[in-house]
Every structure is written in C-alpha cells, then in structure tokens.
mmCIF file of C-alpha atoms in Angstrom:
data_model
loop_
_atom_site.group_PDB
_atom_site.id
_atom_site.type_symbol
_atom_site.label_atom_id
_atom_site.label_comp_id
_atom_site.label_asym_id
_atom_site.label_seq_id
_atom_site.Cartn_x
_atom_site.Cartn_y
_atom_site.Cartn_z
ATOM 1 C CA MET A 1 -79.808 270.963 -143.562
ATOM 2 C CA ALA A 2 -82.536 268.599 -142.286
ATOM 3 C CA ALA A 3 -85.248 271.297 -142.424
ATOM 4 C CA GLU A 4 -84.560 271.962 -146.120
ATOM 5 C CA ALA A 5 -86.613 268.967 -147.287
ATOM 6 C CA ASP A 6 -89.489 269.977 -145.003
ATOM 7 C CA ILE A 7 -89.360 273.564 -146.265
ATOM 8 C CA ARG A 8 -89.325 272.396 -149.876
ATOM 9 C CA GLU A 9 -92.360 270.247 -149.156
ATOM 10 C CA GLU A 10 -94.133 273.251 -147.585
ATOM 11 C CA LEU A 11 -93.367 275.315 -150.697
ATOM 12 C CA ARG A 12 -94.755 272.562 -152.923
ATOM 13 C CA ARG A 13 -97.974 272.339 -150.884
ATOM 14 C CA LEU A 14 -98.325 276.130 -150.912
ATOM 15 C CA ARG A 15 -98.085 276.210 -154.711
ATOM 16 C CA ALA A 16 -100.726 273.484 -154.886
ATOM 17 C CA ARG A 17 -103.106 275.540 -152.659
ATOM 18 C CA VAL A 18 -102.582 278.757 -154.660
ATOM 19 C CA PRO A 19 -102.466 277.811 -158.349
ATOM 20 C CA GLN A 20 -101.567 281.353 -159.458
ATOM 21 C CA LEU A 21 -98.185 281.130 -157.683
ATOM 22 C CA THR A 22 -95.384 280.947 -160.220
ATOM 23 C CA GLY A 23 -92.623 280.487 -157.647
ATOM 24 C CA ALA A 24 -91.785 280.333 -153.962
ATOM 25 C CA LEU A 25 -88.552 280.420 -152.044
ATOM 26 C CA ALA A 26 -87.318 280.569 -148.477
ATOM 27 C CA ALA A 27 -84.145 282.466 -147.722
ATOM 28 C CA GLY A 28 -82.222 283.737 -144.751
ATOM 29 C CA ALA A 29 -82.509 287.406 -143.860
ATOM 30 C CA ASP A 30 -79.020 287.705 -145.404
ATOM 31 C CA GLY A 31 -80.379 286.665 -148.819
ATOM 32 C CA LEU A 32 -78.973 283.118 -148.931
ATOM 33 C CA VAL A 33 -81.456 280.663 -150.435
ATOM 34 C CA LEU A 34 -82.547 277.885 -148.062
ATOM 35 C CA ALA A 35 -85.104 276.130 -150.299
ATOM 36 C CA ARG A 36 -86.780 276.997 -153.570
ATOM 37 C CA ASP A 37 -89.498 276.096 -156.018
ATOM 38 C CA THR A 38 -88.959 278.721 -158.712
ATOM 39 C CA PRO A 39 -89.122 277.228 -162.203
ATOM 40 C CA GLY A 40 -87.751 279.630 -164.783
ATOM 41 C CA VAL A 41 -86.537 282.194 -162.213
ATOM 42 C CA ASP A 42 -83.008 282.452 -160.795
ATOM 43 C CA PRO A 43 -83.637 282.354 -157.032
ATOM 44 C CA GLU A 44 -80.373 283.951 -155.834
ATOM 45 C CA PRO A 45 -80.983 287.509 -157.088
ATOM 46 C CA VAL A 46 -84.629 287.325 -156.014
ATOM 47 C CA ALA A 47 -83.594 286.264 -152.490
ATOM 48 C CA GLU A 48 -80.896 288.941 -152.282
ATOM 49 C CA LEU A 49 -83.227 291.708 -153.466
ATOM 50 C CA THR A 50 -86.011 290.527 -151.169
ATOM 51 C CA ALA A 51 -83.629 290.707 -148.217
ATOM 52 C CA ALA A 52 -82.562 294.212 -149.251
ATOM 53 C CA ALA A 53 -86.180 295.333 -149.739
ATOM 54 C CA HIS A 54 -87.090 293.831 -146.370
ATOM 55 C CA GLY A 55 -84.298 295.829 -144.755
ATOM 56 C CA LEU A 56 -85.543 299.045 -146.359
ATOM 57 C CA ALA A 57 -89.131 298.251 -145.422
ATOM 58 C CA GLY A 58 -87.967 297.782 -141.841
ATOM 59 C CA LYS A 59 -86.482 301.277 -141.874
ATOM 60 C CA LEU A 60 -89.719 302.627 -143.349
ATOM 61 C CA THR A 61 -91.972 300.984 -140.755
ATOM 62 C CA ASP A 62 -89.630 302.130 -137.993
ATOM 63 C CA ALA A 63 -89.611 305.739 -139.265
ATOM 64 C CA ALA A 64 -93.410 305.661 -139.573
ATOM 65 C CA GLY A 65 -93.775 304.224 -136.065
ATOM 66 C CA GLN A 66 -95.344 300.959 -137.300
ATOM 67 C CA GLY A 67 -92.942 298.517 -135.578
ATOM 68 C CA GLU A 68 -91.169 295.587 -137.177
ATOM 69 C CA VAL A 69 -91.904 294.784 -140.804
ATOM 70 C CA ARG A 70 -93.836 291.537 -141.280
ATOM 71 C CA GLU A 71 -94.577 291.464 -144.991
ATOM 72 C CA LEU A 72 -94.034 293.226 -148.297
ATOM 73 C CA LEU A 73 -96.199 293.318 -151.378
ATOM 74 C CA VAL A 74 -94.953 294.659 -154.701
ATOM 75 C CA ARG A 75 -97.144 294.686 -157.791
ATOM 76 C CA GLY A 76 -95.546 294.694 -161.213
ATOM 77 C CA VAL A 77 -97.083 294.729 -164.662
ATOM 78 C CA HIS A 78 -97.061 290.934 -164.807
ATOM 79 C CA GLY A 79 -97.819 290.014 -161.226
ATOM 80 C CA TYR A 80 -96.841 290.198 -157.562
ATOM 81 C CA VAL A 81 -93.853 289.629 -155.385
ATOM 82 C CA ALA A 82 -94.843 289.070 -151.773
ATOM 83 C CA ALA A 83 -92.405 288.551 -148.914
ATOM 84 C CA TYR A 84 -93.236 287.381 -145.389
ATOM 85 C CA THR A 85 -91.078 287.180 -142.289
ATOM 86 C CA ALA A 86 -90.554 283.500 -141.460
ATOM 87 C CA GLY A 87 -89.292 282.989 -137.916
ATOM 88 C CA ARG A 88 -86.404 284.865 -136.389
ATOM 89 C CA ALA A 89 -84.095 285.067 -139.399
ATOM 90 C CA ALA A 90 -85.775 284.010 -142.639
ATOM 91 C CA LEU A 91 -88.074 285.279 -145.357
ATOM 92 C CA LEU A 92 -90.637 283.562 -147.547
ATOM 93 C CA THR A 93 -90.887 285.095 -151.016
ATOM 94 C CA LEU A 94 -93.842 284.303 -153.293
ATOM 95 C CA LEU A 95 -94.146 285.117 -156.978
ATOM 96 C CA ALA A 96 -97.717 285.252 -158.298
ATOM 97 C CA GLU A 97 -99.603 285.992 -161.495
ATOM 98 C CA ASP A 98 -101.444 289.283 -161.833
ATOM 99 C CA GLY A 99 -104.845 287.588 -161.471
ATOM 100 C CA VAL A 100 -104.152 286.100 -158.002
ATOM 101 C CA SER A 101 -106.499 286.873 -155.148
ATOM 102 C CA VAL A 102 -104.328 289.097 -152.936
ATOM 103 C CA GLY A 103 -106.397 288.073 -149.887
ATOM 104 C CA ARG A 104 -105.746 284.397 -150.609
ATOM 105 C CA LEU A 105 -102.082 285.139 -151.304
ATOM 106 C CA HIS A 106 -101.732 286.814 -147.893
ATOM 107 C CA LEU A 107 -103.682 284.104 -146.050
ATOM 108 C CA GLU A 108 -101.654 281.223 -147.466
ATOM 109 C CA GLY A 109 -98.364 283.151 -147.444
ATOM 110 C CA ARG A 110 -98.708 284.049 -143.750
ATOM 111 C CA ARG A 111 -99.578 280.445 -142.800
ATOM 112 C CA ALA A 112 -96.666 279.022 -144.787
ATOM 113 C CA ALA A 113 -94.259 281.616 -143.363
ATOM 114 C CA ALA A 114 -95.322 280.674 -139.822
ATOM 115 C CA ARG A 115 -94.732 276.946 -140.528
ATOM 116 C CA ILE A 116 -91.361 277.605 -142.191
ATOM 117 C CA GLY A 117 -90.377 279.846 -139.282
ATOM 118 C CA GLU A 118 -91.216 277.035 -136.841
ATOM 119 C CA LEU A 119 -89.175 274.555 -138.871
ATOM 120 C CA LEU A 120 -86.176 276.854 -138.914
ATOM 121 C CA ASP A 121 -86.400 278.138 -135.348
ATOM 122 C CA THR A 122 -86.789 274.668 -133.810
ATOM 123 C CA ALA A 123 -84.313 272.881 -136.065
ATOM 124 C CA PRO A 124 -81.106 271.929 -134.290
ATOM 125 C CA PRO A 125 -78.292 274.221 -135.296
ATOM 126 C CA VAL A 126 -76.299 272.968 -138.206
ATOM 127 C CA PRO A 127 -72.737 272.485 -137.054
ATOM 128 C CA ALA A 128 -70.365 274.645 -138.947
ATOM 129 C CA GLU A 129 -67.736 272.901 -140.946
ATOM 130 C CA PRO A 130 -65.097 271.799 -138.519
ATOM 131 C CA ALA A 131 -62.260 274.197 -138.362
ATOM 132 C CA PRO A 132 -59.173 272.728 -139.916
ATOM 133 C CA LYS A 133 -56.922 271.268 -137.310
ATOM 134 C CA PRO A 134 -53.844 273.349 -136.863
ATOM 135 C CA THR A 135 -50.988 271.625 -138.551
ATOM 136 C CA ALA A 136 -47.891 271.121 -136.532
ATOM 137 C CA LYS A 137 -45.465 273.794 -137.415
ATOM 138 C CA PRO A 138 -42.185 272.426 -138.607
ATOM 139 C CA ALA A 139 -39.494 272.788 -136.038
ATOM 140 C CA ALA A 140 -37.604 275.946 -136.571
ATOM 141 C CA THR A 141 -34.417 275.101 -138.306
ATOM 142 C CA ARG A 142 -31.438 276.878 -136.959
ATOM 143 C CA ALA A 143 -28.708 277.760 -139.299
ATOM 144 C CA ARG A 144 -25.739 275.726 -138.322
ATOM 145 C CA THR A 145 -22.534 277.619 -138.120
ATOM 146 C CA PRO A 146 -19.328 275.726 -138.631
ATOM 147 C CA ARG A 147 -17.447 275.046 -135.474
ATOM 148 C CA THR A 148 -14.241 276.944 -135.005
ATOM 149 C CA ALA A 149 -11.255 275.511 -133.248
ATOM 150 C CA ARG A 150 -11.504 276.424 -129.652
ATOM 151 C CA PRO A 151 -8.314 277.496 -127.976
ATOM 152 C CA LYS A 152 -7.135 274.919 -125.512
ATOM 153 C CA PRO A 153 -6.722 276.095 -121.973
ATOM 154 C CA VAL A 154 -3.206 277.146 -121.095
ATOM 155 C CA THR A 155 -1.547 275.121 -118.329
ATOM 156 C CA PRO A 156 2.097 275.336 -117.149
ATOM 157 C CA ARG A 157 2.884 272.205 -119.100
ATOM 158 C CA THR A 158 1.348 273.413 -122.381
ATOM 159 C CA ALA A 159 2.793 276.910 -121.934
ATOM 160 C CA ALA A 160 6.365 275.493 -121.760
ATOM 161 C CA ALA A 161 5.712 273.331 -124.798
ATOM 162 C CA ARG A 162 4.491 276.313 -126.817
ATOM 163 C CA THR A 163 7.531 278.524 -126.052
ATOM 164 C CA ALA A 164 10.281 275.898 -126.474
ATOM 165 C CA THR A 165 11.733 275.538 -129.931
ATOM 166 C CA PRO A 166 12.298 271.974 -130.801
ATOM 167 C CA THR A 167 15.750 270.981 -131.881
ATOM 168 C CA THR A 168 16.789 267.743 -133.361
ATOM 169 C CA PRO A 169 20.266 266.218 -133.148
ATOM 170 C CA GLU A 170 20.765 266.261 -136.927
ATOM 171 C CA THR A 171 20.174 269.976 -137.146
ATOM 172 C CA PRO A 172 23.480 271.867 -136.938
ATOM 173 C CA ALA A 173 23.592 275.034 -134.975
ATOM 174 C CA ALA A 174 23.471 278.193 -136.941
ATOM 175 C CA PRO A 175 26.832 279.966 -137.439
ATOM 176 C CA THR A 176 27.332 282.984 -135.325
ATOM 177 C CA ALA A 177 28.725 286.242 -136.558
ATOM 178 C CA GLY A 178 32.481 286.774 -136.354
ATOM 179 C CA ARG A 179 33.357 283.149 -136.437
ATOM 180 C CA THR A 180 35.324 281.830 -139.335
ATOM 181 C CA THR A 181 35.569 278.369 -140.531
ATOM 182 C CA GLU A 182 38.815 276.644 -141.321
ATOM 183 C CA SER A 183 39.444 274.766 -144.454
#
C-alpha cells in the first residue's frame, strides 16, 4: 500500500508533537491494521477492539440522536485510549499517558485523523490479488469398452454359405440305417 509509508510518517510526527503519546495506529473500520507506531503494545487486538467500540459508540450516538460517531475517549487507570474517524473507512487510535492534556490530544488527534483520512480516501485503490487463472480442466476420459464383433450383414451369398455344410472328397458318407456291409 503506497499510503502506508505516508500514514506511518504522520503517526511519527503526531507522536513528536504530543510527547505523552505512547502509541498510535491507523486501522480499517474492520479492525485490520494499516500502519502502526505502538512500541510494547500488540496492535492487532487494540485495532480490533477499537473497531468494535466504534461500532457500539455508533449505535449509542444513533440511539441518543447525536448522529454519526466521530471520536471515542476512554480513560483507564494508566492513561487514555482515544479513537478518531479517519476518512470514509478508517480509524486513528491513540494511546496516551494519564498526564496528557486531553485538549491537546483531541486537537492533534483530529488533525492527524483528517490527514490520514485524506491519504486513504484519495489513494488509488489497491488492486486485489489477481484471481488465479482457471486451469484447463483435463478432458473427460471416457471409459473405453472393448469392441464386440459386429454381425456381418446377411446377403443371399453369405446366407447360402452359412447354411451349406461343407463336404470334402476324403470324407466318407455316413452309413445309413438298415444297410449292411459285406465282408
């Protein structure tokens, strides 16, 4: 993805502007990581949970009549997790220390999310892996049946040959009943 390097650079600059950030990642709305700068934190579960939380927050804002969700902020004992909508189908997730200025976090997070959204929304679509070419199916093999002798057509000539009994001159005629032989 050509935009990945640009997004990674944006994450690096964001962490330089807000020193209390401990990590930043960009992910698709489906939770797949696009780019990350999260030392010491596994980005995949964070991206997946952020996407799930964003989905729930969307249901909450819809039920409350507040429109589409734009950002989330969760405060834990050790710091913050902030998520911002980035373009049509991505999220920017920021991890920050407890002492971060939340105003500064929102200001920089919103700006970075807008830039990342522009990078993703204007990037040319990445062609999907080419579909494997259909392999030629082997020709269907027919089971060969042995040939049987075909009957030859019957003609007057072959009919007479089939009914005649061949006799040879050396073959004596069979004796008939009632005939006696002389000695």
